[in-house]
Amino acid sequence: MIARNTNKDPEAIAARQKFYHDFLLANFKNDDELTFQWSHEQCMIIATNMMNAAASLGIDSCPIEGFDRHALNELLGLDESFQRVAIMVPFGYRLNPQPKKLRREISDIVTWVY
């Protein structure tokens, strides 16, 4: 992505690449699992924004974790040394209306201390 920016000279591109290399090395120690965990957390931020935007349009969604990542990556033909699925978020319209939510009174679960 950095190299595709044609508005920068080669030294600026090299400096940006060094910045990201140093960031990854300092924070993730060249450990793929630590890097993936951070990437996963970044995906969760993006997924939350996508889900909020969808909800504002009346579209339902639900983040899914706990799936067999290796099987899914294989099904999608992904090379796990290069790319992996971090999260799945299906979007769609519900078939049946949302049932009424039954919630406890806030005074049953929270005590305010002044």
Short mmCIF file of C-alpha atoms in Angstrom, two decimals:
data_model
loop_
_atom_site.label_atom_id
_atom_site.label_comp_id
_atom_site.label_asym_id
_atom_site.label_seq_id
_atom_site.Cartn_x
_atom_site.Cartn_y
_atom_site.Cartn_z
CA MET A 1 0.00 0.00 0.00
CA ILE A 2 2.83 2.36 0.85
CA ALA A 3 4.68 1.64 -2.40
CA ARG A 4 1.50 2.24 -4.45
CA ASN A 5 1.38 5.85 -3.25
CA THR A 6 2.89 7.52 -6.30
CA ASN A 7 2.93 10.96 -4.65
CA LYS A 8 5.90 10.08 -2.43
CA ASP A 9 9.55 9.88 -3.23
CA PRO A 10 11.45 6.60 -2.62
CA GLU A 11 13.03 7.92 0.58
CA ALA A 12 9.62 8.77 2.08
CA ILE A 13 8.35 5.32 1.14
CA ALA A 14 11.41 3.67 2.71
CA ALA A 15 10.96 5.75 5.88
CA ARG A 16 7.30 4.71 6.17
CA GLN A 17 8.18 1.06 5.61
CA LYS A 18 10.85 1.30 8.33
CA PHE A 19 8.32 2.92 10.68
CA TYR A 20 5.87 0.02 10.27
CA HIS A 21 8.63 -2.59 10.43
CA ASP A 22 9.92 -1.09 13.69
CA PHE A 23 6.37 -0.82 15.08
CA LEU A 24 5.67 -4.50 14.37
CA LEU A 25 9.03 -5.61 15.74
CA ALA A 26 8.72 -3.54 18.94
CA ASN A 27 5.13 -4.55 19.67
CA PHE A 28 4.86 -8.08 18.32
CA LYS A 29 8.46 -9.39 18.35
CA ASN A 30 8.04 -11.00 14.91
CA ASP A 31 5.48 -13.35 16.48
CA ASP A 32 2.72 -14.19 13.99
CA GLU A 33 0.23 -15.03 16.74
CA LEU A 34 0.76 -11.73 18.56
CA THR A 35 0.40 -9.88 15.25
CA PHE A 36 -2.76 -11.85 14.42
CA GLN A 37 -4.25 -11.11 17.86
CA TRP A 38 -3.69 -7.37 17.37
CA SER A 39 -5.11 -7.59 13.83
CA HIS A 40 -8.14 -9.44 15.21
CA GLU A 41 -8.71 -6.66 17.75
CA GLN A 42 -8.52 -4.08 14.95
CA CYS A 43 -11.07 -6.11 12.96
CA MET A 44 -13.42 -6.06 15.96
CA ILE A 45 -13.35 -2.24 15.94
CA ILE A 46 -14.20 -2.19 12.24
CA ALA A 47 -16.88 -4.88 12.66
CA THR A 48 -18.53 -2.84 15.41
CA ASN A 49 -18.77 0.17 13.12
CA MET A 50 -20.14 -1.98 10.29
CA MET A 51 -22.73 -3.54 12.62
CA ASN A 52 -23.82 -0.11 13.95
CA ALA A 53 -24.18 1.23 10.41
CA ALA A 54 -26.19 -1.83 9.40
CA ALA A 55 -28.44 -1.52 12.46
CA SER A 56 -29.17 2.10 11.56
CA LEU A 57 -30.47 0.77 8.22
CA GLY A 58 -32.56 -1.96 9.88
CA ILE A 59 -30.13 -4.74 8.95
CA ASP A 60 -29.28 -7.32 11.59
CA SER A 61 -25.83 -8.73 12.23
CA CYS A 62 -23.92 -10.84 14.70
CA PRO A 63 -20.16 -11.24 15.20
CA ILE A 64 -19.08 -14.87 15.10
CA GLU A 65 -16.01 -16.26 16.77
CA GLY A 66 -15.16 -19.74 17.96
CA PHE A 67 -15.26 -21.21 14.45
CA ASP A 68 -12.66 -23.64 13.13
CA ARG A 69 -10.26 -21.10 11.64
CA HIS A 70 -8.05 -23.68 9.93
CA ALA A 71 -11.00 -25.37 8.24
CA LEU A 72 -12.44 -22.03 7.08
CA ASN A 73 -9.07 -20.81 5.80
CA GLU A 74 -8.67 -24.07 3.90
CA LEU A 75 -12.21 -23.81 2.49
CA LEU A 76 -11.46 -20.28 1.28
CA GLY A 77 -8.08 -21.35 -0.10
CA LEU A 78 -6.12 -18.96 2.10
CA ASP A 79 -2.41 -19.41 2.73
CA GLU A 80 -2.28 -19.11 6.55
CA SER A 81 1.32 -17.93 6.44
CA PHE A 82 0.07 -14.86 4.58
CA GLN A 83 -3.63 -14.35 5.43
CA ARG A 84 -6.29 -15.71 7.79
CA VAL A 85 -9.90 -15.05 8.73
CA ALA A 86 -10.08 -13.08 11.98
CA ILE A 87 -13.86 -12.72 12.40
CA MET A 88 -17.08 -13.44 10.55
CA VAL A 89 -20.05 -11.07 10.58
CA PRO A 90 -23.21 -12.13 8.75
CA PHE A 91 -25.67 -9.40 7.76
CA GLY A 92 -29.30 -9.82 6.84
CA TYR A 93 -32.94 -9.26 7.68
CA ARG A 94 -34.66 -11.23 10.42
CA LEU A 95 -37.41 -13.60 9.45
CA ASN A 96 -39.53 -13.08 12.59
CA PRO A 97 -40.12 -9.92 14.63
CA GLN A 98 -37.83 -9.23 17.58
CA PRO A 99 -39.38 -10.64 20.78
CA LYS A 100 -40.00 -8.23 23.64
CA LYS A 101 -36.96 -7.85 25.88
CA LEU A 102 -37.49 -8.60 29.53
CA ARG A 103 -35.07 -6.61 31.60
CA ARG A 104 -34.56 -6.30 35.33
CA GLU A 105 -35.00 -2.93 36.94
CA ILE A 106 -31.69 -1.09 37.20
CA SER A 107 -32.24 -0.75 40.96
CA ASP A 108 -32.14 -4.58 41.17
CA ILE A 109 -28.60 -4.72 39.83
CA VAL A 110 -26.99 -1.33 40.58
CA THR A 111 -26.49 0.40 43.92
CA TRP A 112 -25.66 4.08 43.76
CA VAL A 113 -23.36 5.34 46.50
CA TYR A 114 -23.25 9.09 47.03
#
